[in-house]
Every structure is written in C-alpha cells, then in structure tokens.
C-alpha cells in the first residue's frame, strides 16, 4: 500500500529522473537548438503511454506522446515486438510527432518481464532531409515534397544501436553529425530513465512505483475536474487566422487566409474543444495533423487552466474531448504537407485555446488570477537558413531569433518581455555569440523594441529586433514562416489590445531605413554579403482597458524604453512632458528622470478618448461591482447582463451583449513596428467593443473585413 509520504517522495523522484534525462540530452547534443535553446523535452509514461511526468521545455512536443506509444502497442506487439532495452524512433506527424524535424525516441521500461512504463525524448533536428534544407519546404504541394516521415522503427535492440538503421536515418540529413549527436543524446536520456526507474522499483517495490503512476494520473484528473466544476458552464469562442501562399498561386494574388475556429464548451467537470468549424486543409505545408492539434490544444490547457495543479498530462486528457473534422487545416488527411504547421496553424490553435480559457476563468473571482493574455506567435523572423560554411560544409538550421517575443499580461503583472512561447516554458532564444559560432552570420543588433507590447491595464511583454548579416560567406538562403506580418497574432483579453506585429525585411546595409511597404516572404530568399536581415518578433497581448492603466506605470515604461512618448498618448491616453518628476512616480525609480506625466492633460485626453468611443460624454464608474461576473468586464445582475464598470443594463441574461455594445473598427496596422505594411493587410480589421454607458473597452477582436462578429462567450445562466 502506497502512503502519502512515499507517494510524495516517489513523484518527486520521478520528476527529478525525467529532468535528468532532458539535461543528458542537452549536454550530449552538438546542436545549438538543443544545447542552448532547449528545443527538446522528455517524458515518463505509464504502460499504456499516458504521460505521468513531462519536462517544462517545449511542452507541445510531448503532451500527446501517448499516441506514439499506442501506435507501437497496436501495430508491433507481435511483430517486431518489443522488450527490455529496446528503443523506437519516429518523426511521423501522422503518428504522434508535431512535424518531421521533431524526432521522437521512446523506450519501454521493463522490470523483469513486467512492462511498468515508457520513457520518451524529443528534439528538433537541424535538418531531416527533403527538398529544402532545414526540413521545411514552404511551397510543398503534399508531404511528398517535404522530408518524408519515418514511422516507428526499432532502432535499438536490447541496448544495441542498429548500425544499418542509424545509417539509413542519418543519410537523409545535410547535418548528419549534429543529428547523430542528438540521436545518441536521446538514446542516452531514455536509457537513464529506464535504469533509474528500475532502481527505485528495487528500492521501493515495483508495485508502489506503478501505483504512483496511477495516483499521479488520478489525482491530476481529480484536481482538474474540481477546478472545472468551480467555473461557469457555457461556450467560449475564438477565431484566428493563418496566411499562406500555396504552390502555384498567381504572383499578383495575395496570400490565402485560412481560419481556425474554436468553440470551447465547459459542462460540469468536462471540457470540449471543438475545432470542426475550421477551414479545409491547405494544398501545402501549414496543415496540422491530429497529433499536432492534440499537443498544442492540451498543452495550452495545461498552461492556461492548470496553474498550481499537478502536471500529469495523461490525467488532464481524461477530462478533455477534442472534436475536429478530418480534412481541415487543423486535422489534415494524408498526404497533406504539414512541416510548417508548428509555426502557423498550431500557433493559431494555441491562441484560440488561450483566449477561450481566459474567458472561462473570468467567471470565477478567485480563479481569474490565472487569466493570461496570449504570448507571441512564430513570426516573420522564424524560419530556416542554409548555405555553405567557409570550410565548404553545408549548414541548415533555425536561428530561433523569433523566441524573443513578449508574453501575455496577467491581472497581477505586465507580460514578461522577450520571453518566448508560453507552451515552451523552458525554451529560449540562442545567444548571439553561440549562433555566430555555429553559423556564418554576424549580429548587428538584438534589442527589445518599444510599443510592441499589447496595450492594456496590464501591458503585454515587448518583442525584440534581431539584425544580422552574412559573415564569411557571400550568400545565405533564408525561408520565413511569414506569420503575423499582415496582422497581429497575440490576442489581448478582458479588453486588452493585441500585441505588436512581426516585421521581416532584407535591407541593403546596416544603417538603411526600413521601407514602410514590404513584400511578403515567398519560399526562400537570398541574403547577400552586403545585406542585412532584420526581423521583429511579436509582442504579447495586453489585459484590461488601456485607458485604466496607471499613468505612473506608463511613465515608467517610457523611461525604460518599453513605450514611446507617442505610444503613451496613442495607446494609453497619457500625456508625457519633459521636466522633473514631482511625485508622479514612486521612489522605486531613480528620481532623476527627464519626463513626467501631465496629470490634467492625461485626464482630459482620456475623457476625450472615451467620448470619442461612444459619441457622447461617458457615465462615471460605480463604486464597486454588484453582480456575478460573466466576464472580466460584464456582470449578471438580476438576470440582466450589465457593465461591470458603470452598471449600465445591456441585455437579458441569455441574450448576446455584442449586439448592444458600441463597435469601432480600425484598419491594419497603425501600431506595426516602423509603420511597415505588407500586401494583404487590408483584408483585416480590428474591432473594439465598448460599453455604451461608460465607454469601457469590453473586448477586442481581429477579423477579416466583412466577417460576422464573434460571440465570444455564451453562458448557461439557468
């Protein structure tokens, strides 16, 4: 019998064992993607593949690793079979990986003849073959134009790496030396887990260890269901967009737009994620397979709904149902191209879950502290580069400069600046010196960029600028994922604004100005030795009405360079003037500032902004909220939906408040860094929804021009 003390000891031992495995993989790897950026992860699984322990690196790589194990259990139990010290390799996104560059290796854990679990590791390989170096072909017509996937193969038999299969696997790659080091690191990581799990089975007894697996799954499920039960029943919706130029699209035509639609329904202690309304699959590489959909969707559930709970994804899975339609951009049918899905459609999946989870959490005053706006997406600076090193060797990889975007704001704090992806909490961008060591490039600049964080009562984290040029070579070929250029990606919540957009440009020299009209990246593009590659990562979404942000906090952002003086007025209605500080900022700053807040000017600017929103003088706020929250900005009072700020009666409890809110639209992209515009931006609008009484900003929605307004929430108020 497993008591609570032993359970706590064993679950922490398992977590430590799993963390050791990730460290072994990173230390063994020769690639900056794994060794520096930690574009990897490791898991421990139950006998059926349910994930009981997962690393905190790229979470979306491992949440659904049970699909790989179950494929092996279903197909290989008798032929070829599996036994002690075997290991299986796959990079097949139709089986269980995200895309072909993410290579998974799993190993059964046997104690004697008893299968007690599985170990798994994954990492993004620099190049896994295919027509385009780096493993991603932008204009692929199907998966046959990409790196061909490898279904699960038994690469290690009873502890011996099969030389023939290793040779076949590495022969596909342009970076075979780096791939071999990654592969050996994954094998060593799994072997370490197997050895250490056997050791604790010998110490505590196999039955207690397997019972720990079961209790971790049961307890994670129970905790998650309890949290869901505290939240309001209802349906929450969000729409996100992906731009893509499929093969053969005429040169004069703008990129096609693919829509990802989520309806999240919470009933009791069960969560349904319905993506069936998403667009049909693309004739190209942005499609997500079902495993990719599952990884990003449930990974986002872990991040945004499971704060403070046990992270045993196999237990969370029991309370989540994913509904999708085969043949769509989020659930592609073979042989659709899928290699670029992680940087495009999968990011849209994550943003949809993020936005809907935030609206669900808003219905409970205690759990609302877990609300977080969206982090950056994989922007125009994300992509691959390839070419030839000075010694004649080929290189192909990612710089990972795009993992410098901002995090989403929360009620307790601004978003983390240049913090990367929330679904990759342990991953980061690579140091410039490391990239310069591995690659023939020289960085001119990497810096955080003002006005890129989404405005709000709490500001989204700012994004960053990365500027490099070829060094020691005359030419580098680059390929961009090209997302977030025509419109922003990182949604705000509770009336907060979207984060800033991406920018990508190839400039004629280090000091050249960025032209405001830029072409969208198409396939691969050259960067010559006398040119500079410039990319701006996106900012995180804001939280709450920007006009409610404390002017002192806006001034502090201006002083530190996160917001410009012009941005302070445009985005927050705060007037900044030159002069000395006399009580407008607390003593936490250095006290010798060159700027200050014009208090009367700010009050007048904000009052004018609110009047402009609704066309008349706004009502004053009420002293306190007086109803049950149905959203951060709306209350239910005597079966009427009312503004939480001023109490204005909007509609009946079951009616659609979006039909009575004041709507304002603006075109893209008045907040784009450097004022850059990309062809196709005119197809999108930003919709702002304001209370007709006090002009409080209730919601902000990105939409295609002419698309209907999305009813973001619909609560069961019986």
CSV table of C-alpha atoms in Angstrom, one decimal, residues 5 82 137 147 174 176-177 193 261 289 313 364 414 433 460 509 517 614 629 642 695 701:
chain,number,residue,atom,x,y,z
A,5,UNK,CA,4.7,10.2,2.2
A,82,UNK,CA,9.5,-5.0,-28.1
A,137,UNK,CA,9.6,23.3,-47.8
A,147,UNK,CA,11.1,15.4,-45.6
A,174,UNK,CA,22.5,17.5,-44.5
A,176,UNK,CA,24.3,14.2,-40.1
A,177,UNK,CA,27.0,14.9,-37.5
A,193,UNK,CA,15.3,6.9,-17.2
A,261,UNK,CA,-12.2,28.3,-35.2
A,289,UNK,CA,-2.1,16.7,-38.2
A,313,UNK,CA,-1.0,15.3,-19.0
A,364,UNK,CA,-14.8,32.9,-11.1
A,414,UNK,CA,2.7,43.0,-17.1
A,433,UNK,CA,27.6,34.6,-29.7
A,460,UNK,CA,1.8,42.8,-22.8
A,509,UNK,CA,23.0,47.9,-45.4
A,517,UNK,CA,5.9,48.9,-47.9
A,614,UNK,CA,-19.3,56.2,-27.9
A,629,UNK,CA,-19.1,38.1,-13.2
A,642,UNK,CA,-24.6,44.8,-17.1
A,695,UNK,CA,-17.1,53.6,-22.9
A,701,UNK,CA,-11.4,41.1,-31.9
